[in-house]
mmCIF file of N, CA and C in Angstrom:
data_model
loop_
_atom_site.group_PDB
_atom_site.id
_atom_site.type_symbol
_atom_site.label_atom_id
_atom_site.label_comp_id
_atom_site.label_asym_id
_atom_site.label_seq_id
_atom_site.Cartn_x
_atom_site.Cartn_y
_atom_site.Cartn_z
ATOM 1 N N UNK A 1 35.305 15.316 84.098
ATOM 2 C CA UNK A 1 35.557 14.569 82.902
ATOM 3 C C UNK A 1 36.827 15.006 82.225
ATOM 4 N N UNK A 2 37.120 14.897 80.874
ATOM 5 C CA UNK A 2 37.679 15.005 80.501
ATOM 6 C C UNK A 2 39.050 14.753 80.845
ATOM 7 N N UNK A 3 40.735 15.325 80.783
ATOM 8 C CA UNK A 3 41.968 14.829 80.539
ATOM 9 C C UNK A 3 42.028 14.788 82.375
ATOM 10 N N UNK A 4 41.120 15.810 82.724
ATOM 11 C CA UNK A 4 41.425 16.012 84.529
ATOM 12 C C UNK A 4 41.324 13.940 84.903
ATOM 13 N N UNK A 5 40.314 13.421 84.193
ATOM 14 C CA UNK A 5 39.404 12.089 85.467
ATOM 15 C C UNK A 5 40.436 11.100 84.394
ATOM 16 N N UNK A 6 41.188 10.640 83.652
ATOM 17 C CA UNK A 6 42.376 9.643 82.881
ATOM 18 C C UNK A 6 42.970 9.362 84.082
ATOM 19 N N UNK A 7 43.287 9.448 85.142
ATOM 20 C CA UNK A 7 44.281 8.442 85.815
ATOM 21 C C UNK A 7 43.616 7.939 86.909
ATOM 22 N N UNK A 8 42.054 8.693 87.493
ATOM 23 C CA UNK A 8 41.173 7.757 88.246
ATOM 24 C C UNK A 8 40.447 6.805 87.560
ATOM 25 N N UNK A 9 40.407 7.220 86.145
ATOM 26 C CA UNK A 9 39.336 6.257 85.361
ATOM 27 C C UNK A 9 40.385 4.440 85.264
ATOM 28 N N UNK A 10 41.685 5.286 85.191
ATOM 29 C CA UNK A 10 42.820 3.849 84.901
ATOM 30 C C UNK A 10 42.351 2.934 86.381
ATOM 31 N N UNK A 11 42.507 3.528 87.459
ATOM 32 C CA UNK A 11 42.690 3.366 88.709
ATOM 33 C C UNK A 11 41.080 2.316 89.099
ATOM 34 N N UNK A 12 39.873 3.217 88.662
ATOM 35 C CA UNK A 12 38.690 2.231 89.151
ATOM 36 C C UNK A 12 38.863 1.323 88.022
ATOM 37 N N UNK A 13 38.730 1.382 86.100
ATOM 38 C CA UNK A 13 38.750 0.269 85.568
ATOM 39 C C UNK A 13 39.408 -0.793 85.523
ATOM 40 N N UNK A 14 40.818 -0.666 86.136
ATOM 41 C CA UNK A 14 41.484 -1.919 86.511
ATOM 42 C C UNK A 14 41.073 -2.699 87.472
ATOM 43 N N UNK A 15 40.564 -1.848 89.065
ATOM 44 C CA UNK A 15 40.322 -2.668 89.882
ATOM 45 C C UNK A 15 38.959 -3.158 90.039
ATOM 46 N N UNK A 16 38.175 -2.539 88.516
ATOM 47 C CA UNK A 16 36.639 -3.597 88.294
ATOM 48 C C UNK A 16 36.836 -4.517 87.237
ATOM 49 N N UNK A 17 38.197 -4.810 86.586
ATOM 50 C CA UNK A 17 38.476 -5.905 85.894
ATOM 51 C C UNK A 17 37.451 -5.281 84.442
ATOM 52 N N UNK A 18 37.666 -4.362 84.384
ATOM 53 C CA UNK A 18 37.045 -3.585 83.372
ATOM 54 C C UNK A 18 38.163 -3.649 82.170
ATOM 55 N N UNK A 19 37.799 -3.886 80.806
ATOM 56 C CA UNK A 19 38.769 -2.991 79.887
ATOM 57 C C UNK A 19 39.245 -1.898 80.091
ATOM 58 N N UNK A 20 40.836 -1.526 79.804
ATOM 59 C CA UNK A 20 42.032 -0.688 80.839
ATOM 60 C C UNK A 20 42.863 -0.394 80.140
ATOM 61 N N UNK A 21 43.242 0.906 80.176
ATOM 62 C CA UNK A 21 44.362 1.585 79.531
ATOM 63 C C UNK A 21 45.365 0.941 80.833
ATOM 64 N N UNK A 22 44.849 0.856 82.294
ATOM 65 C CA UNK A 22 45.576 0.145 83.329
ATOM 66 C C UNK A 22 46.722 1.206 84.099
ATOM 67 N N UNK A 23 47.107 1.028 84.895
ATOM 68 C CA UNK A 23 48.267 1.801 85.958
ATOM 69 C C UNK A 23 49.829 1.142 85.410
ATOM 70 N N UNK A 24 49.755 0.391 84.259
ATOM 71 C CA UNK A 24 51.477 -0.213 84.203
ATOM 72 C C UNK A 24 52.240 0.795 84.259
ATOM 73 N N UNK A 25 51.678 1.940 83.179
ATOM 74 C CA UNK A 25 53.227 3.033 82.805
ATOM 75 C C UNK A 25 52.818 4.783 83.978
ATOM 76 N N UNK A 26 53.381 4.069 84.769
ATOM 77 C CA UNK A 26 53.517 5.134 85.736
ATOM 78 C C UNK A 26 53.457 6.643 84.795
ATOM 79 N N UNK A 27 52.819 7.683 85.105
ATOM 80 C CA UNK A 27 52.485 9.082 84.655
ATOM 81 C C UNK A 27 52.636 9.083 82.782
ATOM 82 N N UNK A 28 51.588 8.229 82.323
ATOM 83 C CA UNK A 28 51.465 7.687 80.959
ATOM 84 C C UNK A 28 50.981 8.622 80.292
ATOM 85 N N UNK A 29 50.427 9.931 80.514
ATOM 86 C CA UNK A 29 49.685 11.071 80.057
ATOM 87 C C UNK A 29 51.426 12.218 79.541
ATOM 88 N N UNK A 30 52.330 11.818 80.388
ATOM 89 C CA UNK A 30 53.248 12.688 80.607
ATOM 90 C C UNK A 30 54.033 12.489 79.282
ATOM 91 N N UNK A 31 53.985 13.878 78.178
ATOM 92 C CA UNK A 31 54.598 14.029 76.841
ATOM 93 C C UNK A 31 55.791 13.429 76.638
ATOM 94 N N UNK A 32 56.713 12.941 78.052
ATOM 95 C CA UNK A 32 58.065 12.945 77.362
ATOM 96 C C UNK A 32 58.170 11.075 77.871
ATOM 97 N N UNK A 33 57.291 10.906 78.746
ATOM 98 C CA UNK A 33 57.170 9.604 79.155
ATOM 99 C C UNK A 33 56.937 8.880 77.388
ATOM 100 N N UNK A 34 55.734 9.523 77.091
ATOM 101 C CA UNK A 34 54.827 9.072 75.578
ATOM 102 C C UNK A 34 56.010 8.942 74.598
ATOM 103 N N UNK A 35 56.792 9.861 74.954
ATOM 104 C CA UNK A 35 57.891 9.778 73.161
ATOM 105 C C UNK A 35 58.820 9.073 73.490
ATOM 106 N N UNK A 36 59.384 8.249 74.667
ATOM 107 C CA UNK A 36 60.341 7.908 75.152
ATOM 108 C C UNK A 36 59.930 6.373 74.787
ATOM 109 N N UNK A 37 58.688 5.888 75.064
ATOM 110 C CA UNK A 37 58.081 4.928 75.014
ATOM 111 C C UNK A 37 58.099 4.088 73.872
ATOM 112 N N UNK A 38 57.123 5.264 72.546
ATOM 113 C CA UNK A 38 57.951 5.070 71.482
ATOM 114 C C UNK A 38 59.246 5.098 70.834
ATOM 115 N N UNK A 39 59.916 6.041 71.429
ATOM 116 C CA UNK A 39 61.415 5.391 70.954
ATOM 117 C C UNK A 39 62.255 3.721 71.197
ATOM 118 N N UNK A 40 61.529 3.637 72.493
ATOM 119 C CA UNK A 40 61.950 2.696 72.782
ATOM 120 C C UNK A 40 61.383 1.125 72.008
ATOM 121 N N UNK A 41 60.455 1.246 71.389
ATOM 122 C CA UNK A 41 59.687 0.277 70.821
ATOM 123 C C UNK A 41 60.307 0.416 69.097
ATOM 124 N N UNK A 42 61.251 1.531 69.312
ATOM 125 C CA UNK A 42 61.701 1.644 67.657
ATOM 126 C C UNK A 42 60.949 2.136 66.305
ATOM 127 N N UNK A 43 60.734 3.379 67.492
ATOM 128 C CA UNK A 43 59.760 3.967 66.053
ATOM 129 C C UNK A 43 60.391 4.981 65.980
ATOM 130 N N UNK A 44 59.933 6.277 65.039
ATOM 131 C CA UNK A 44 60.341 7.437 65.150
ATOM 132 C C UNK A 44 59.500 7.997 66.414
ATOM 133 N N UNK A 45 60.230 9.463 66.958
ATOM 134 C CA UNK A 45 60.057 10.299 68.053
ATOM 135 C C UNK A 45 60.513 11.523 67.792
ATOM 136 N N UNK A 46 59.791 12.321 68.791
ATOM 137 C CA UNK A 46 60.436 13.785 68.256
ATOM 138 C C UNK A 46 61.863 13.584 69.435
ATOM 139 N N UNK A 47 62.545 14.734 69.206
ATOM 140 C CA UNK A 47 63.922 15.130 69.854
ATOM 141 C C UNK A 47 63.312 15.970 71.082
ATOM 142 N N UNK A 48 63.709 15.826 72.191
ATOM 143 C CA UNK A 48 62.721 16.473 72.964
ATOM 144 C C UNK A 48 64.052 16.744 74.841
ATOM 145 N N UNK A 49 63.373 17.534 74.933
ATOM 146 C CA UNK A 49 64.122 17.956 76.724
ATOM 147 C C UNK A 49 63.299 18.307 78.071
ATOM 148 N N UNK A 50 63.435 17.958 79.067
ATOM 149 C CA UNK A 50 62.246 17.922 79.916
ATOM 150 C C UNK A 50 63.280 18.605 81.248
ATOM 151 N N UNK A 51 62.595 19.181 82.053
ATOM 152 C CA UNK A 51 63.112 19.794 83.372
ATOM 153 C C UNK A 51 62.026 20.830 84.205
ATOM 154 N N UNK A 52 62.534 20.774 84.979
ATOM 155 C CA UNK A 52 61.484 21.093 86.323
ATOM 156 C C UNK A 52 61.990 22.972 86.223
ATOM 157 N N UNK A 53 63.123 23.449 85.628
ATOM 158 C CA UNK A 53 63.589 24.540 85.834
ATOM 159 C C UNK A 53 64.222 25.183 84.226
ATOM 160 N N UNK A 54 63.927 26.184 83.777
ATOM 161 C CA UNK A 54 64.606 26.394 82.777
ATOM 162 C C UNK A 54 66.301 25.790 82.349
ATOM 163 N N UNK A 55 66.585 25.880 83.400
ATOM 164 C CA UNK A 55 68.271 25.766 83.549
ATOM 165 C C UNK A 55 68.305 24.072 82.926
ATOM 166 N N UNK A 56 67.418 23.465 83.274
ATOM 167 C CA UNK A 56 67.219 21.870 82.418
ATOM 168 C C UNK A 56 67.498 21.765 81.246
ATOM 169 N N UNK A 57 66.893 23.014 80.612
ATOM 170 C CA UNK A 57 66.752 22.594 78.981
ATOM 171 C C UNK A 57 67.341 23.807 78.498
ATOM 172 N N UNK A 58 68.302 25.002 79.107
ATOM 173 C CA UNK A 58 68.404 25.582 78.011
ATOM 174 C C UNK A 58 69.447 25.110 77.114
ATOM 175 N N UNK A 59 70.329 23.982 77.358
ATOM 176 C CA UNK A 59 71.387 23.565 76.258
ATOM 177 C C UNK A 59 70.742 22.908 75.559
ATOM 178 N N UNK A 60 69.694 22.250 75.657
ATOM 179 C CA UNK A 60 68.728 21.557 74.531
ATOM 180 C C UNK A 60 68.167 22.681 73.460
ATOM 181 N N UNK A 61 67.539 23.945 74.044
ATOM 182 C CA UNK A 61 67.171 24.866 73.539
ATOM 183 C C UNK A 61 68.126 25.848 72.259
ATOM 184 N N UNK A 62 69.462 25.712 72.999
ATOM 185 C CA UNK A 62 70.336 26.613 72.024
ATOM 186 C C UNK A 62 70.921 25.341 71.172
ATOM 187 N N UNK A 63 70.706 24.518 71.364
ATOM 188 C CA UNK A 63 71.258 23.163 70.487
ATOM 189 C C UNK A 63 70.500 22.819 68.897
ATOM 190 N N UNK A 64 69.260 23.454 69.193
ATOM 191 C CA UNK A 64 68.473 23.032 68.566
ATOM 192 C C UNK A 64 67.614 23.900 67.086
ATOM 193 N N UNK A 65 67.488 23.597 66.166
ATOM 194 C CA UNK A 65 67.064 24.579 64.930
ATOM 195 C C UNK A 65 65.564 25.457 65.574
ATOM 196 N N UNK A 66 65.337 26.560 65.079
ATOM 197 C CA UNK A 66 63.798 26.836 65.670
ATOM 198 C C UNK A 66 62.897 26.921 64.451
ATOM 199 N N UNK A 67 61.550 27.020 64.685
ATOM 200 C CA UNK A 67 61.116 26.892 65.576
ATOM 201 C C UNK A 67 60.817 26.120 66.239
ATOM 202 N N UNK A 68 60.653 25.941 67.535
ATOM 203 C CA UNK A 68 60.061 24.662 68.475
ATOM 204 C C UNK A 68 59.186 24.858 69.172
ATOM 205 N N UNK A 69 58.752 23.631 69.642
ATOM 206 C CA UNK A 69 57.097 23.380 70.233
ATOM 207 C C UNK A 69 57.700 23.593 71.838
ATOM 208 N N UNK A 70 57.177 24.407 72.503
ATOM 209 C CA UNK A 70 57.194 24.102 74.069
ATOM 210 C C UNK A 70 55.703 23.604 74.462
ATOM 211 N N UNK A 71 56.121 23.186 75.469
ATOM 212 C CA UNK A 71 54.582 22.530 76.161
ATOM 213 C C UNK A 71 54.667 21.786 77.265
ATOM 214 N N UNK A 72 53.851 21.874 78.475
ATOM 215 C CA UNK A 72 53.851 20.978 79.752
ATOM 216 C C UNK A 72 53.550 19.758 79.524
ATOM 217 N N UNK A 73 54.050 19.071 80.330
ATOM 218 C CA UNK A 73 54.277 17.535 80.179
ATOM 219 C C UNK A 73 52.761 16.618 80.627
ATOM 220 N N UNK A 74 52.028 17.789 81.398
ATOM 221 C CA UNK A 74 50.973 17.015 81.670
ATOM 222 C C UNK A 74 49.744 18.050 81.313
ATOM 223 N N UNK A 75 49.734 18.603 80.058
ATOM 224 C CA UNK A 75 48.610 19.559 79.524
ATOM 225 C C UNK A 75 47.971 18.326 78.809
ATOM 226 N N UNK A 76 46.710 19.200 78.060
ATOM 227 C CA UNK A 76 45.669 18.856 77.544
ATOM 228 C C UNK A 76 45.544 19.251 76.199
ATOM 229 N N UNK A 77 45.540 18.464 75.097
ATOM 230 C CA UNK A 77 45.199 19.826 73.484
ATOM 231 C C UNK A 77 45.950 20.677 73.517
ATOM 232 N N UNK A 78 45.889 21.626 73.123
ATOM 233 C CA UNK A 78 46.975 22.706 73.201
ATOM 234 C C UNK A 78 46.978 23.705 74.342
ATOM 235 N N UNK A 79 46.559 23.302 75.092
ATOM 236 C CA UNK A 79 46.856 23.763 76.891
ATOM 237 C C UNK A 79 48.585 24.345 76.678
ATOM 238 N N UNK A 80 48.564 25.674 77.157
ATOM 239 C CA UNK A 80 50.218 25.499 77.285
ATOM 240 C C UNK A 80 50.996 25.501 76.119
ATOM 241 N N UNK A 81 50.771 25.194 75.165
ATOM 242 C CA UNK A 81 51.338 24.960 73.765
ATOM 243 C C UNK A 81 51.734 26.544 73.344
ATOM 244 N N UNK A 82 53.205 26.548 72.927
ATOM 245 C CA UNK A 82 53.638 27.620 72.455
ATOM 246 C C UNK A 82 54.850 27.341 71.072
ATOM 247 N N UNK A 83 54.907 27.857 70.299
ATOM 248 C CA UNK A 83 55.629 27.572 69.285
ATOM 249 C C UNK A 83 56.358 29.243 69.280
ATOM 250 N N UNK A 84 58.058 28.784 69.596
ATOM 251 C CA UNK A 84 58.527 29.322 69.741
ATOM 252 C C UNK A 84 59.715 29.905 68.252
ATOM 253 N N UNK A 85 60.189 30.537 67.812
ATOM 254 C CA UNK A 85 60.970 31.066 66.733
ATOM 255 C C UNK A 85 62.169 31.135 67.087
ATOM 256 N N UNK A 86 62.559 31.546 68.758
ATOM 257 C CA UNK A 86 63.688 31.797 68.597
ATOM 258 C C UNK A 86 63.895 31.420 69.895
ATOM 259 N N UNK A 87 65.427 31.329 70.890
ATOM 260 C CA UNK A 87 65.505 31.364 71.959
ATOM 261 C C UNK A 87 64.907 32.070 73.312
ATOM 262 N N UNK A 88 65.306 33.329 72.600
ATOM 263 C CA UNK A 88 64.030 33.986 73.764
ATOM 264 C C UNK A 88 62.786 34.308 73.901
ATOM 265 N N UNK A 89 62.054 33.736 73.098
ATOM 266 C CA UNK A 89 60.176 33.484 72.657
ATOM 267 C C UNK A 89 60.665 31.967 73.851
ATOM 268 N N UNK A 90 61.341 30.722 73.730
ATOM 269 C CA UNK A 90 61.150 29.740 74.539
ATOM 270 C C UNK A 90 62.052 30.051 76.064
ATOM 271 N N UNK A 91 62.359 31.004 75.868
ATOM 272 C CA UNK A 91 62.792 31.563 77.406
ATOM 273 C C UNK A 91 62.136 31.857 78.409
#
């Protein structure tokens, strides 16, 4: 149950013609997919940087006022969630 069974639950309720969050937005759970989404619809969003390797984001990181939220793109609640103060707390 829980955040693990969201993309089989999309997967059987679409193809039982069930009410559906549905498969449109490819990895829809994914934090930066979610804020991008809304930006794009013209709302507010947070400022945000995504990468597979530190080296992705550390110019986002030193760019940026602290403290900041780190967090995996495909956690749960505060799975992973770290609130960082300074550069090297998000290092």
């Amino acid at each position: 149950g829980g955040e693990a069974g969201v993309d089989c639950a999309d997967i059987v309720s679409e193809r039982m013609s069930l009410r559906t969050n549905g498969t449109g937005i490819p990895n829809r759970r994914d934090k930066k997919v979610q804020q991008e989404i809304i930006r794009d619809a013209g709302m507010r969003s947070v400022r945000q940087a995504a990468g597979k390797k530190f080296e992705d984001v550390e110019a986002f990181l030193k760019s940026e006022q602290y403290p900041v939220v780190v967090k995996p793109t495909d956690s749960a609640g505060s799975d992973g969630v770290k609130l960082c103060h300074n550069f090297e707390e998000a290092k």
